[in-house]
Amino acid sequence: YLRDFRQLLRIAFSNPNSPMPLACESIGYHWRQYPIYRPNGYRFFHWLQTESSSGTVKINGGEISLPPNSALLIAPMVAHSYAADSDTEEWDTAYLTIYGPLTNYMANFLDINKYRVFTNLSKEISGFIQAHYREFINNDVAAQTTQSALIYHFLMLLRKKETTDQTLKQSDPIIERIIGFLESNYQFPINNNEISQLTGLSTSYQNRIFRLKYGVTPLQYLSDYRMRQAKYLLVTRQDLRVQEVAQQVGFPDTSRFIQLFKKYNHVTPKQYSRTAYQGNN
């Protein structure tokens, strides 16, 4: 039983008097979270992150749900309490408490008054504590320097996420306009200049905001969409020749279409059509 318990618990307490600009007081992950009630808050900045199940935090007169892949950064001395949402499911959390001369500056930089909720965490953020836990075990000067740099990096990841989220929110209408244009005109030749004329943005900027949301550029998205349309035609329109399919999805060059189709699907269009036809019969 004790061995299993240790596998679920990782916790470290660092030097509470570190001279570093940013320092760790405590850090842990895979923590079976029990109910906490802090009418006077906690003395340091507290990062509370859900790993599994979910919990509810009562703070500032309201309630905040923390499902998996979400977290809360609470400022010092802010009254709060939290507990698991279910009596039957364990709420596993990760946490990091930090202090130091730079924490107030970083709080202003992150626009944290009393607390800040973070959702849809990136893998780099959600896995930070577990990935760097061992670097917070030692308390010598060299280790404290490394820890300070890691905490700064972590806070900058939060800032980067905030900036990315704001960019995506502001860019959604533009991105949807690009999507609509591509899917309505995929049969015709399209280049970056035409997309720029539609959005009024530079190619580099529109590619960047599009990639933030979809992971590809608009032209890569167009190529993916054309391939999906080609597969649909090859399955549903056995009467069409490969050349006709290519033209209908925006490829005047049949050889180029065949080459790209094989790259995407590892078979030629004819092979794909034949296999799909046999599978349907």
mmCIF file of N, CA and C in Angstrom, residues 1 21 24 26-27 51 62 68-70 117 122-124 166 169 176 195 207 216 237 247 249 267:
data_model
loop_
_atom_site.group_PDB
_atom_site.id
_atom_site.type_symbol
_atom_site.label_atom_id
_atom_site.label_comp_id
_atom_site.label_asym_id
_atom_site.label_seq_id
_atom_site.Cartn_x
_atom_site.Cartn_y
_atom_site.Cartn_z
ATOM 1 N N TYR A 1 0.842 -1.207 0.000
ATOM 2 C CA TYR A 1 0.000 0.000 0.000
ATOM 3 C C TYR A 1 0.873 1.251 0.000
ATOM 4 N N PRO A 21 15.397 35.948 -7.731
ATOM 5 C CA PRO A 21 14.259 36.819 -8.098
ATOM 6 C C PRO A 21 12.938 36.072 -8.197
ATOM 7 N N CYS A 24 10.894 28.734 -5.882
ATOM 8 C CA CYS A 24 9.842 27.753 -5.633
ATOM 9 C C CYS A 24 9.783 27.432 -4.143
ATOM 10 N N SER A 26 7.083 25.195 -3.031
ATOM 11 C CA SER A 26 6.696 23.789 -3.073
ATOM 12 C C SER A 26 6.259 23.422 -4.481
ATOM 13 N N ILE A 27 6.380 22.151 -4.794
ATOM 14 C CA ILE A 27 6.026 21.673 -6.125
ATOM 15 C C ILE A 27 5.593 20.214 -6.000
ATOM 16 N N GLU A 51 -5.072 17.346 -13.093
ATOM 17 C CA GLU A 51 -4.541 16.284 -13.936
ATOM 18 C C GLU A 51 -5.641 15.305 -14.346
ATOM 19 N N GLY A 62 -17.285 33.683 -6.061
ATOM 20 C CA GLY A 62 -17.799 32.831 -7.129
ATOM 21 C C GLY A 62 -17.199 31.440 -7.071
ATOM 22 N N PRO A 68 -9.977 18.579 -16.248
ATOM 23 C CA PRO A 68 -8.625 18.251 -16.706
ATOM 24 C C PRO A 68 -8.111 19.252 -17.728
ATOM 25 N N ASN A 69 -6.808 19.478 -17.671
ATOM 26 C CA ASN A 69 -6.114 20.382 -18.591
ATOM 27 C C ASN A 69 -6.497 21.841 -18.381
ATOM 28 N N SER A 70 -6.841 22.174 -17.148
ATOM 29 C CA SER A 70 -7.086 23.570 -16.791
ATOM 30 C C SER A 70 -6.376 23.853 -15.475
ATOM 31 N N VAL A 117 -7.627 32.209 -14.518
ATOM 32 C CA VAL A 117 -7.948 30.858 -14.959
ATOM 33 C C VAL A 117 -7.279 30.603 -16.299
ATOM 34 N N SER A 122 -1.396 23.964 -23.125
ATOM 35 C CA SER A 122 -0.513 23.296 -24.075
ATOM 36 C C SER A 122 0.212 22.166 -23.363
ATOM 37 N N LYS A 123 0.768 21.240 -24.119
ATOM 38 C CA LYS A 123 1.507 20.128 -23.518
ATOM 39 C C LYS A 123 2.710 20.639 -22.728
ATOM 40 N N GLU A 124 3.308 21.719 -23.216
ATOM 41 C CA GLU A 124 4.477 22.276 -22.542
ATOM 42 C C GLU A 124 4.110 22.822 -21.168
ATOM 43 N N GLN A 166 -5.521 35.405 -27.455
ATOM 44 C CA GLN A 166 -6.082 36.690 -27.876
ATOM 45 C C GLN A 166 -5.986 36.855 -29.383
ATOM 46 N N LYS A 169 -8.621 34.685 -30.997
ATOM 47 C CA LYS A 169 -9.962 35.241 -30.815
ATOM 48 C C LYS A 169 -10.200 36.402 -31.761
ATOM 49 N N GLU A 176 -12.145 32.395 -40.614
ATOM 50 C CA GLU A 176 -13.363 31.808 -41.175
ATOM 51 C C GLU A 176 -13.621 32.323 -42.589
ATOM 52 N N ILE A 195 -5.551 35.354 -51.598
ATOM 53 C CA ILE A 195 -6.021 35.301 -50.212
ATOM 54 C C ILE A 195 -5.734 36.630 -49.510
ATOM 55 N N ASN A 207 -0.703 33.707 -42.789
ATOM 56 C CA ASN A 207 -0.227 32.331 -42.616
ATOM 57 C C ASN A 207 -0.002 32.022 -41.137
ATOM 58 N N VAL A 216 -1.524 24.450 -40.076
ATOM 59 C CA VAL A 216 -1.045 24.469 -41.458
ATOM 60 C C VAL A 216 -1.323 25.851 -42.038
ATOM 61 N N ARG A 237 -18.202 8.671 -57.798
ATOM 62 C CA ARG A 237 -18.363 8.898 -59.242
ATOM 63 C C ARG A 237 -17.406 7.997 -60.016
ATOM 64 N N GLN A 247 -9.327 17.791 -62.466
ATOM 65 C CA GLN A 247 -9.803 19.109 -62.871
ATOM 66 C C GLN A 247 -10.894 19.619 -61.942
ATOM 67 N N VAL A 249 -11.239 19.145 -58.826
ATOM 68 C CA VAL A 249 -10.742 19.555 -57.505
ATOM 69 C C VAL A 249 -9.587 20.555 -57.611
ATOM 70 N N VAL A 267 -1.441 5.473 -52.239
ATOM 71 C CA VAL A 267 -1.907 4.722 -53.418
ATOM 72 C C VAL A 267 -2.262 5.743 -54.498
#
